[in-house]
CSV table of C-alpha atoms in Angstrom, one decimal:
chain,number,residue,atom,x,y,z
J,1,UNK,CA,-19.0,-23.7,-2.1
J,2,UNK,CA,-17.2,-20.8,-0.6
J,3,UNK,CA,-15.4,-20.1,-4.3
J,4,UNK,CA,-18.5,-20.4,-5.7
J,5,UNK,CA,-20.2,-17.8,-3.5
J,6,UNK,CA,-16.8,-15.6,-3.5
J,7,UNK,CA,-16.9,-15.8,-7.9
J,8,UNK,CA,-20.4,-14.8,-7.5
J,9,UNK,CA,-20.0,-11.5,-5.8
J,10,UNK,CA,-16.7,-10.9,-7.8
J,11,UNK,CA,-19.2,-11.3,-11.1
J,12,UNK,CA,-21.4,-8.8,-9.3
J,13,UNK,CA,-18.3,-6.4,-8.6
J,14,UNK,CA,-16.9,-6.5,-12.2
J,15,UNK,CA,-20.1,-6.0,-13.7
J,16,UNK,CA,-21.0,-2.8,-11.2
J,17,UNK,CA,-17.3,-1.0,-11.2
J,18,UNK,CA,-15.5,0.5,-14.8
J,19,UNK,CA,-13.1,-2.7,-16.1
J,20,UNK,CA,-10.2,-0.4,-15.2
J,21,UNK,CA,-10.7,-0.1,-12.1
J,22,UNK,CA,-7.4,-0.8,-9.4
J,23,UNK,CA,-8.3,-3.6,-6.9
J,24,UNK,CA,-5.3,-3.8,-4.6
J,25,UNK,CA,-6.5,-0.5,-3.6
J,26,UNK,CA,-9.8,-1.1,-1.3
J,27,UNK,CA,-10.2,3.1,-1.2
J,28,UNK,CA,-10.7,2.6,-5.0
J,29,UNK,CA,-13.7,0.4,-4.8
J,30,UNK,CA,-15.1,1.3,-1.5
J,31,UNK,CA,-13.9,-2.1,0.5
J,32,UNK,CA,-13.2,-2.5,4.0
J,33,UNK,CA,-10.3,-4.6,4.8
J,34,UNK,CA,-11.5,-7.9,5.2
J,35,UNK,CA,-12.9,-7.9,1.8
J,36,UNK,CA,-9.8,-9.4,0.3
J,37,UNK,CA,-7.4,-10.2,3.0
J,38,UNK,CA,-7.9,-13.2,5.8
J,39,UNK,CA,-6.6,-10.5,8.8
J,40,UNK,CA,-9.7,-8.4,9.4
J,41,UNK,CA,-7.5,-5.3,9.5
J,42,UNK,CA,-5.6,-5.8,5.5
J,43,UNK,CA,-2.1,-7.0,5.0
J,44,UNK,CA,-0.7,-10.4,4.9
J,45,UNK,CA,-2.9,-13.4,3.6
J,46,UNK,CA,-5.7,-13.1,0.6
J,47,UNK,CA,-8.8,-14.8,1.2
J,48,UNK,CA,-10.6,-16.5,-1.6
J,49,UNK,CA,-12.1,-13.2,-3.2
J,50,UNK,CA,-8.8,-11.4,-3.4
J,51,UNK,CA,-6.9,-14.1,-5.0
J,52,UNK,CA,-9.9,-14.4,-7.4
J,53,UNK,CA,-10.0,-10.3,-7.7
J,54,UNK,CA,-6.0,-10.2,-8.4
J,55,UNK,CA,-6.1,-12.8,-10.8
J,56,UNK,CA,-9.4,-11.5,-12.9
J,57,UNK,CA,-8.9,-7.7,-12.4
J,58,UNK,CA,-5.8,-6.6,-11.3
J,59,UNK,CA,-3.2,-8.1,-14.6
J,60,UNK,CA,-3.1,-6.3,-17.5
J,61,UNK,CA,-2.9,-9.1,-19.8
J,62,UNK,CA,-4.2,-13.0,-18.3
J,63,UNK,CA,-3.4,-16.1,-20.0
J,64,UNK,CA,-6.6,-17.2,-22.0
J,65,UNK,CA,-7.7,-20.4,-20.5
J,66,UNK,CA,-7.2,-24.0,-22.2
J,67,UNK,CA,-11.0,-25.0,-24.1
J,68,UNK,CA,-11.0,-27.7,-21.8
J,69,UNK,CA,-10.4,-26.6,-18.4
J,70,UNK,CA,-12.9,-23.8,-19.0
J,71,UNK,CA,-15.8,-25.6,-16.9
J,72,UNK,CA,-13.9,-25.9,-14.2
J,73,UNK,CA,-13.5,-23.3,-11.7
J,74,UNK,CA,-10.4,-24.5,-9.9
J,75,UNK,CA,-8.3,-25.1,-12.7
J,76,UNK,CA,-8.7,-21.3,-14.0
J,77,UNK,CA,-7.6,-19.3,-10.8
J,78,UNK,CA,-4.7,-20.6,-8.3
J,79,UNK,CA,-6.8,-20.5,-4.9
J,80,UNK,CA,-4.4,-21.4,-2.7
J,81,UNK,CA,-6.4,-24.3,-1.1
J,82,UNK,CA,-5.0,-27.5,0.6
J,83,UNK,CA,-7.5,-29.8,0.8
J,84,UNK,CA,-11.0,-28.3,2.6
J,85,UNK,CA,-9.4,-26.3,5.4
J,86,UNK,CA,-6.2,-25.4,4.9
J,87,UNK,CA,-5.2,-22.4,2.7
J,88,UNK,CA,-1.6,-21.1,1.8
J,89,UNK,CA,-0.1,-17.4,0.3
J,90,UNK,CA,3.6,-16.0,0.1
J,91,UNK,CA,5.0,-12.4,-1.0
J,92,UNK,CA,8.2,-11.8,-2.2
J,93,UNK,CA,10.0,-8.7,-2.5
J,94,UNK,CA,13.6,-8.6,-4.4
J,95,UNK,CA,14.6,-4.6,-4.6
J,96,UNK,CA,17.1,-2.5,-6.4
J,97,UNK,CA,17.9,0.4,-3.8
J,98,UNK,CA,20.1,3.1,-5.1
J,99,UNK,CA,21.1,6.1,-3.2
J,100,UNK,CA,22.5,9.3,-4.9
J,101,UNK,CA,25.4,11.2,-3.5
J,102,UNK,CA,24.6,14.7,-1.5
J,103,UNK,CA,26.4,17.3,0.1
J,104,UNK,CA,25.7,19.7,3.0
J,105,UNK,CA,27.1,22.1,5.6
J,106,UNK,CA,27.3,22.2,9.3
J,107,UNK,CA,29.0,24.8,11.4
J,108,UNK,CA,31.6,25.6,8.5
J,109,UNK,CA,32.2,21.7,8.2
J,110,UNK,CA,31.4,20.1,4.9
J,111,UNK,CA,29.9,17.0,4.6
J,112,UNK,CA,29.2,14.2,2.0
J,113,UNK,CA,27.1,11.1,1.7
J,114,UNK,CA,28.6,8.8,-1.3
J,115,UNK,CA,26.5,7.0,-3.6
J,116,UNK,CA,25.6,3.8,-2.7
J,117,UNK,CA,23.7,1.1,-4.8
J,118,UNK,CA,22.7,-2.3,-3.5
J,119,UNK,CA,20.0,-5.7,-4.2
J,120,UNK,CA,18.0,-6.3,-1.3
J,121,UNK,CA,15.0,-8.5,-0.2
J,122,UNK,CA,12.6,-6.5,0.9
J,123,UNK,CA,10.2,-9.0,1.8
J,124,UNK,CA,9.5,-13.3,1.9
J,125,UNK,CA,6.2,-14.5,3.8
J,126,UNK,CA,4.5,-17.3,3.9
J,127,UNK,CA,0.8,-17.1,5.0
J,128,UNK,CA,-0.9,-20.2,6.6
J,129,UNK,CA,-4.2,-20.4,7.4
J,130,UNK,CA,-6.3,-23.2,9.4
J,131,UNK,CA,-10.4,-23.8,9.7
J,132,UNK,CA,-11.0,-24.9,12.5
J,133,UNK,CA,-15.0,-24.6,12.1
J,134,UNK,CA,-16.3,-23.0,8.7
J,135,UNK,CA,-16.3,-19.1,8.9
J,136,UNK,CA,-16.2,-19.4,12.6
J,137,UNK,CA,-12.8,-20.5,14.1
J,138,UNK,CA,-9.2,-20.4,12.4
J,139,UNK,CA,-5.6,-20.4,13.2
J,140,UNK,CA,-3.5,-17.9,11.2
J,141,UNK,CA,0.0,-17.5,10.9
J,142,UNK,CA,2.3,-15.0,9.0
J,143,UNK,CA,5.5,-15.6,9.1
J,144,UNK,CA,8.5,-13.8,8.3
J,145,UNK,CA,11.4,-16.1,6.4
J,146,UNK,CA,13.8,-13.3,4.8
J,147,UNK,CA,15.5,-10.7,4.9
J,148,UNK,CA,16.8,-11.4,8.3
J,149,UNK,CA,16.0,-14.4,10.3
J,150,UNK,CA,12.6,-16.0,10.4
J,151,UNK,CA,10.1,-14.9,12.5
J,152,UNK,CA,6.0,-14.8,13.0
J,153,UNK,CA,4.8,-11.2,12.1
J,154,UNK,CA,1.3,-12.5,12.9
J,155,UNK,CA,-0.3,-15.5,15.1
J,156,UNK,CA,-3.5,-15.7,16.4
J,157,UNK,CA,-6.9,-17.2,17.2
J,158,UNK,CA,-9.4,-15.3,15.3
J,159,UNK,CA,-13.3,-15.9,16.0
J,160,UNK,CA,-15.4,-15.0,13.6
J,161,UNK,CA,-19.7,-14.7,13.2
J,162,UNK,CA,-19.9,-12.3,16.3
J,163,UNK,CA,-22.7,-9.7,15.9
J,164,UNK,CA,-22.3,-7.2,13.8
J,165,UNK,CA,-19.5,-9.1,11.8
J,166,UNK,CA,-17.9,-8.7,14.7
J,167,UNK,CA,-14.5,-11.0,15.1
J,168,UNK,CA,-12.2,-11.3,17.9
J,169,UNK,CA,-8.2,-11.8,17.0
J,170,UNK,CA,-6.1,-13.3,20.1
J,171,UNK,CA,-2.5,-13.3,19.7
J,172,UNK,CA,0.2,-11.5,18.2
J,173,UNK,CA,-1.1,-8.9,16.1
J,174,UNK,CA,0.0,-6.0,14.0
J,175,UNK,CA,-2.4,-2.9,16.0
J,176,UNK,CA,-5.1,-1.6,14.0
J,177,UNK,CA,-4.1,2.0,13.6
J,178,UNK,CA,-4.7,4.5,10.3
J,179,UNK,CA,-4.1,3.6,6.8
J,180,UNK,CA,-2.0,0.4,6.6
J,181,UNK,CA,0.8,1.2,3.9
J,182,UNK,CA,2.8,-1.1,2.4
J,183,UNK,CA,6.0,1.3,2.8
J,184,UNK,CA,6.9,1.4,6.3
J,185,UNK,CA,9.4,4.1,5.4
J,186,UNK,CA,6.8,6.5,5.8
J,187,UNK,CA,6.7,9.1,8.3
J,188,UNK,CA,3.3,7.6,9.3
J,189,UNK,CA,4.0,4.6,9.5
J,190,UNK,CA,7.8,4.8,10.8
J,191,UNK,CA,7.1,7.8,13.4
J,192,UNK,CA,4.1,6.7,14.9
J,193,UNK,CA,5.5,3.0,14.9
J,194,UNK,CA,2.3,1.2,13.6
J,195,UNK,CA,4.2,-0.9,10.7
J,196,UNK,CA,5.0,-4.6,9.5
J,197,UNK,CA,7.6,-4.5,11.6
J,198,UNK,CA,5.9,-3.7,14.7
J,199,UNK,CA,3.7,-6.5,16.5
J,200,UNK,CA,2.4,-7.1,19.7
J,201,UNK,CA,0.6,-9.6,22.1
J,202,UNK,CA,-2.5,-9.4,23.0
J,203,UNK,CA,-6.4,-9.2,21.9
J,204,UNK,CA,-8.2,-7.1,19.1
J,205,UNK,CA,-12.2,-6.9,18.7
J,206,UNK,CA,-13.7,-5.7,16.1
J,207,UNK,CA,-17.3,-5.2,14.3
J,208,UNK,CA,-18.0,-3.7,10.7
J,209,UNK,CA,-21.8,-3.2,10.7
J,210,UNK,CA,-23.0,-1.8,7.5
J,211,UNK,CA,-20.6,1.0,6.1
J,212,UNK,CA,-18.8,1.4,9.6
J,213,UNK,CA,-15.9,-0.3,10.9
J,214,UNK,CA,-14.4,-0.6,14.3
J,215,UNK,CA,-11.6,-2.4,16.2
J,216,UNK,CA,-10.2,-1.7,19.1
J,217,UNK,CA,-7.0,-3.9,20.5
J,218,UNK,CA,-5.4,-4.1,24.3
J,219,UNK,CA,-2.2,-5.7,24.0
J,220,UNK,CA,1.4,-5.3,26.7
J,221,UNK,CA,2.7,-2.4,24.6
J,222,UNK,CA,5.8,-4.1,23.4
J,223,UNK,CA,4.9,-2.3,20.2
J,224,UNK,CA,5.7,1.5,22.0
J,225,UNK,CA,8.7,-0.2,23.8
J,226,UNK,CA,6.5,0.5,26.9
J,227,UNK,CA,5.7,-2.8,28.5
J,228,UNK,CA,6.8,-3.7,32.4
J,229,UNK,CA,3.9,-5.9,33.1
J,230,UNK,CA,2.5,-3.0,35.1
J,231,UNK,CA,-0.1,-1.4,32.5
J,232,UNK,CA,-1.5,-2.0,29.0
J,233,UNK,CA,-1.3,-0.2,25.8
J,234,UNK,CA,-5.1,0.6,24.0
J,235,UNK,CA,-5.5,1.0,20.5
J,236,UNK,CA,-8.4,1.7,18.4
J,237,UNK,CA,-9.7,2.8,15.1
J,238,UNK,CA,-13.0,3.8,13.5
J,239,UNK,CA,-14.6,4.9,10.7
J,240,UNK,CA,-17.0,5.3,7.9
J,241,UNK,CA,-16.3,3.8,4.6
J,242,UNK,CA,-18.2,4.8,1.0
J,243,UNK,CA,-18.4,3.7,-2.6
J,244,UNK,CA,-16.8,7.6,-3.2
J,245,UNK,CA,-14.1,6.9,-0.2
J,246,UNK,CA,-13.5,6.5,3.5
J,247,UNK,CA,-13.0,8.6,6.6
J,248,UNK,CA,-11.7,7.2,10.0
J,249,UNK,CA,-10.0,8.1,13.6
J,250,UNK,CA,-7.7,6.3,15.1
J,251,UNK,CA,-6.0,6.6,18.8
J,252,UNK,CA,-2.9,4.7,20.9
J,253,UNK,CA,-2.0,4.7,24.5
J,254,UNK,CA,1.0,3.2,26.2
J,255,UNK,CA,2.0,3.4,29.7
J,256,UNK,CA,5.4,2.4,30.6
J,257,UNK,CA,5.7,4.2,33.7
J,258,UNK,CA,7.4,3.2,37.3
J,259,UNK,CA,8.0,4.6,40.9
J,260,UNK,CA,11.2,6.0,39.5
J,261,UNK,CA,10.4,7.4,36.0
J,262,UNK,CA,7.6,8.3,34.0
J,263,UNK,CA,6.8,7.3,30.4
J,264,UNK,CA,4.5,7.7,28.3
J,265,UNK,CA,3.4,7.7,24.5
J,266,UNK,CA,-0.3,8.8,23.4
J,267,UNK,CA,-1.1,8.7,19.2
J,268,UNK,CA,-3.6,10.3,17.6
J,269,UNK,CA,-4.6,11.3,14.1
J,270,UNK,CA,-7.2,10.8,11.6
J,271,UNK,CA,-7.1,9.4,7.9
J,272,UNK,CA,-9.6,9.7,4.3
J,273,UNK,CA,-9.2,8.7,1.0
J,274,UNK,CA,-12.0,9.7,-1.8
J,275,UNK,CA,-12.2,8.4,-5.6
J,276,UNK,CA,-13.6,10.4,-8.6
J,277,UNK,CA,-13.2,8.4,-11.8
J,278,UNK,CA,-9.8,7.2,-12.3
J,279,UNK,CA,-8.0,9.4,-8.9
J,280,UNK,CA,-8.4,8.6,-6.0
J,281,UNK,CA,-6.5,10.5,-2.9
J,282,UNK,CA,-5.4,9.0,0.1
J,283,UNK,CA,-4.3,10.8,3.4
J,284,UNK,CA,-3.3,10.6,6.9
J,285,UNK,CA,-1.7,13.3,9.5
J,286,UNK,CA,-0.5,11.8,12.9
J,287,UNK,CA,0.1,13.4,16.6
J,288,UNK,CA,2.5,12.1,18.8
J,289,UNK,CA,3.5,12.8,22.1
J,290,UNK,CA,6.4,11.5,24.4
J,291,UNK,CA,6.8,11.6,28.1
J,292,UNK,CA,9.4,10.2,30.0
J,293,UNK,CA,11.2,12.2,32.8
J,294,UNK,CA,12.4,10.7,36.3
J,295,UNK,CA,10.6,13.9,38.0
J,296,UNK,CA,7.1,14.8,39.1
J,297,UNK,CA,6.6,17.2,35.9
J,298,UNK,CA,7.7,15.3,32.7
J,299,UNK,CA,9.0,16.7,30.2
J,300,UNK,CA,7.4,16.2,26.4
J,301,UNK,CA,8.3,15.8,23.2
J,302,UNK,CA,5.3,16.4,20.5
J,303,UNK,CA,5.7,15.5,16.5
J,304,UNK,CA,3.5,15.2,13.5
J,305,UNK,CA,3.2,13.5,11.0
J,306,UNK,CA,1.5,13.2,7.4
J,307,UNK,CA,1.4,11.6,4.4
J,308,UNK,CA,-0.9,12.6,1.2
J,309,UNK,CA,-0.5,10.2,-2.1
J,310,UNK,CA,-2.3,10.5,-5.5
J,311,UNK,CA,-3.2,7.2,-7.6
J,312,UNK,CA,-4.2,7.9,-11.1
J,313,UNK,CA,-5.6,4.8,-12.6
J,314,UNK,CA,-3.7,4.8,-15.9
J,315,UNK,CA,-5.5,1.9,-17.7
J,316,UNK,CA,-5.8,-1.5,-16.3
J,317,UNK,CA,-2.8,-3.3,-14.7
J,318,UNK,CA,-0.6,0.4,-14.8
J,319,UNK,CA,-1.1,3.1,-12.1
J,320,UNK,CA,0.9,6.4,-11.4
J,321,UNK,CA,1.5,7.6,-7.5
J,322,UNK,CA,2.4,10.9,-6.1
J,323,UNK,CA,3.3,11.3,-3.1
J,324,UNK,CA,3.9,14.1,-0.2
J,325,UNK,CA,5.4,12.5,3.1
J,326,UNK,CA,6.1,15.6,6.0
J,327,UNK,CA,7.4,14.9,9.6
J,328,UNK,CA,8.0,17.8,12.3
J,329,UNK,CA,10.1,15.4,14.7
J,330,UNK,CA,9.7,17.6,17.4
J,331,UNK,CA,7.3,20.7,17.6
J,332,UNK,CA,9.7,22.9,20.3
J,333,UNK,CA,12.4,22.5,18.0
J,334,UNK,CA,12.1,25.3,15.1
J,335,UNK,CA,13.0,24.5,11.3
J,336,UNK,CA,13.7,20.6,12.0
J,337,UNK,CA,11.3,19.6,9.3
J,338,UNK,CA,12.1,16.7,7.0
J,339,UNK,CA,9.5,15.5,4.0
J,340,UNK,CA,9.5,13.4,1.2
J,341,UNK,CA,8.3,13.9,-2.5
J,342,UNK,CA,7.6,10.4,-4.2
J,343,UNK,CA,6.4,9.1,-7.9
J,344,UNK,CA,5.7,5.9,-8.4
J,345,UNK,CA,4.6,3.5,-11.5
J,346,UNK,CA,3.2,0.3,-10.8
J,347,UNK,CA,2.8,-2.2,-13.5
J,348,UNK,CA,1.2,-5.7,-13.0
J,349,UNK,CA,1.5,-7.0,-16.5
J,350,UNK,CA,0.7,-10.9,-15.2
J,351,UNK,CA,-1.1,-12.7,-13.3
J,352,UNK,CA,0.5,-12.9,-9.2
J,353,UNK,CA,3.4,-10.3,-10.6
J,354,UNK,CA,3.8,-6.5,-9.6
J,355,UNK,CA,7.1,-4.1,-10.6
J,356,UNK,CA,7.3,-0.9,-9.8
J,357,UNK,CA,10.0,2.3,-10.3
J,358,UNK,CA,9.6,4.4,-7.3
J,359,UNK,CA,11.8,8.2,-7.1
J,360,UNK,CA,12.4,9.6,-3.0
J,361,UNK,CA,13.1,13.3,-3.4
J,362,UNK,CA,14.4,13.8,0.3
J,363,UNK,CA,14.5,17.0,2.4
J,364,UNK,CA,16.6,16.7,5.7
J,365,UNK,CA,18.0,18.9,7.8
J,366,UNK,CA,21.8,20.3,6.1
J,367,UNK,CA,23.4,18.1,9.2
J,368,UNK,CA,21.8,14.8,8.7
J,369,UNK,CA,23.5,14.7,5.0
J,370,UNK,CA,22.0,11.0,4.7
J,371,UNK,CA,18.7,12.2,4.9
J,372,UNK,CA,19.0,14.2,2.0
J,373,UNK,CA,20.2,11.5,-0.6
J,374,UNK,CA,17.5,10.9,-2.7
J,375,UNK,CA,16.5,7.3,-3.8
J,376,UNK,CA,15.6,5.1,-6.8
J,377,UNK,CA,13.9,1.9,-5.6
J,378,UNK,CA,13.0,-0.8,-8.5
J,379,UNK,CA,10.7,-3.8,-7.1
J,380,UNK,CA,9.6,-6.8,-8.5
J,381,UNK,CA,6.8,-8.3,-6.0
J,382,UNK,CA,5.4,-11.8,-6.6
J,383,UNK,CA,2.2,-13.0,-4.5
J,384,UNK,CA,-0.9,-15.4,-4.4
């Protein structure tokens, strides 16, 4: 019944949105989050709608259907069901990372990064997801199985049917903060430390009545490196989201101080994205500030952050990105600035299949001579 209901808006959203239209991108088609993905804040698992949305929208060419499976819903789309309440997904990441050589100059010393050229996984999950009571109660896992060892990127209770379509999440949880990029390389996701690869322990509520959404997370702070057991970390985000696009706030603070030092990390920025035809234009700019000094006056360490992309809709199943990532590491510091100029071309030619050529123009600092090596990253990503 739940397919059934999901198909039945998904017929609704083909029929109201332009056939071309990209559907991984929930700023495209005015979605919140929880649209397509189980976690109530994106990433990881696809519920029932996405995998039905990836499967009927996103390819550019689908296999046509066998005459005689055509009445039968389940045998058209892979749903990822086992049995009545238990519900399965994976990603899987294998990268081409190529660094070119560059040169610089520091204090009449020369130096020289060599070009290097390596195959990497860049990602292998495995989602898991458990009903404990029909759109009320559920166990979900992620879980991390390459490239290192295995780990869980996400467990938790969630509770769901609170007012509002309000939810609770109790657990470990990645900490609802701006847009949630899949490239953790960027300066607003690396800098400000709200990534994949970033988790903590503790409890998120959220609520997303009518075009608003808000969730707001206390947790030990393990994710700032702050925790002692003495204070909490508090994380929130907010905002408004449209047909035309999105605008939201989001805030973090962490609290590792003691009796003998004092430490401190408070985040803050704001994020949009708007779509006109087949653009859309996604952006985020970050604040962050340090404090950590054994004496009564601490010193600081402020640093922003942003990140500004282009999509460009191509035609269906092919999409351009452009891309502007800036970091100032540390305001006091004058002409430390390092940024990023990135193009990308994403092609998802079948069904559960995504490869993409993406170009890093880097800007460092003449000293960091590794920073400046620029780098050409080819990706085949499989999913369901």
């Amino acid at each position: 019944m739940r397919l059934a209901r999901q198909l039945g808006l998904l017929a609704v959203v083909v029929w109201a949105v332009p056939a071309w239209a990209e559907p991984h991108l929930a700023a495209r088609e005015g979605f919140v989050c929880s649209q397509c993905h189980h976690n109530r804040t994106g990433g990881g698992m696809r519920n029932s709608f996405g995998r039905v949305y990836s499967q009927v929208v996103l390819p550019a060419f689908k296999p046509a259907p066998r005459e005689e499976a055509a009445p039968a819903v389940g045998s058209l789309f892979l749903d990822g069901q086992l049995g009545e309440h238990v519900s399965v997904g994976a990603d899987f990441r294998l990268q081409v990372s190529t660094a070119f050589a560059a040169k610089g100059s520091f204090q009449g010393q020369q130096l020289t990064a060599r070009p290097t050229s390596t195959f990497k996984i860049a990602e292998a999950d495995l989602y898991l997801s458990v009903q404990l009571l029909e759109d009320r109660l559920s166990v979900y896992v992620d879980e991390v199985v390459s490239p290192e060892s295995a780990a869980s990127r996400e467990a938790f209770l969630l509770v769901e049917g609170l007012p509002a379509r309000g939810y609770l999440k109790a657990g470990r949880i990645l900490l609802p903060y701006g847009l949630r990029l899949a490239d953790d390389t960027a300066f607003i996701r690396d800098v400000t430390g709200f990534n994949y690869g970033n988790q903590d322990l503790g409890l998120e509520l959220g609520a997303e009545p009518g075009p608003t959404f808000l969730a707001v997370a206390v947790s030990n702070g393990t994710q700032g490196g702050l925790d002692n057991n003495l204070s909490k970390q508090l994380t929130a985000s907010a905002g408004l989201v449209g047909r035309l696009g999105r605008v939201g706030a989001s805030f973090s603070y962490a609290d590792g101080s003691t009796e003998q030092r004092k430490v401190s990390r408070r985040v803050w920025g704001a994020f949009a994205t708007a779509t006109v035809g087949r653009f859309t234009i996604l952006a985020e700019a970050d604040h962050v500030l340090d404090r950590q000094s054994p004496s009564e006056e601490p010193e600081s360490r402020e640093q922003w952050a942003f990140y500004g992309e282009l999509d460009v809709l191509i035609r269906r199943g092919l999409n351009l990105r452009v891309g502007y990532d800036f970091n100032d590491p540390d305001l006091a510091v004058p002409e430390d600035q390092r940024e990023r100029f990135n193009f990308s071309l994403d092609v998802f030619p079948l069904q559960f299949l995504r490869a993409s050529v993406t170009y890093h123009l880097r800007r460092d600092i003449p000293q960091k001579v590794a920073g400046n090596q620029d780098l050409l990253l080819v990706q085949l990503h499989g999913f369901f």
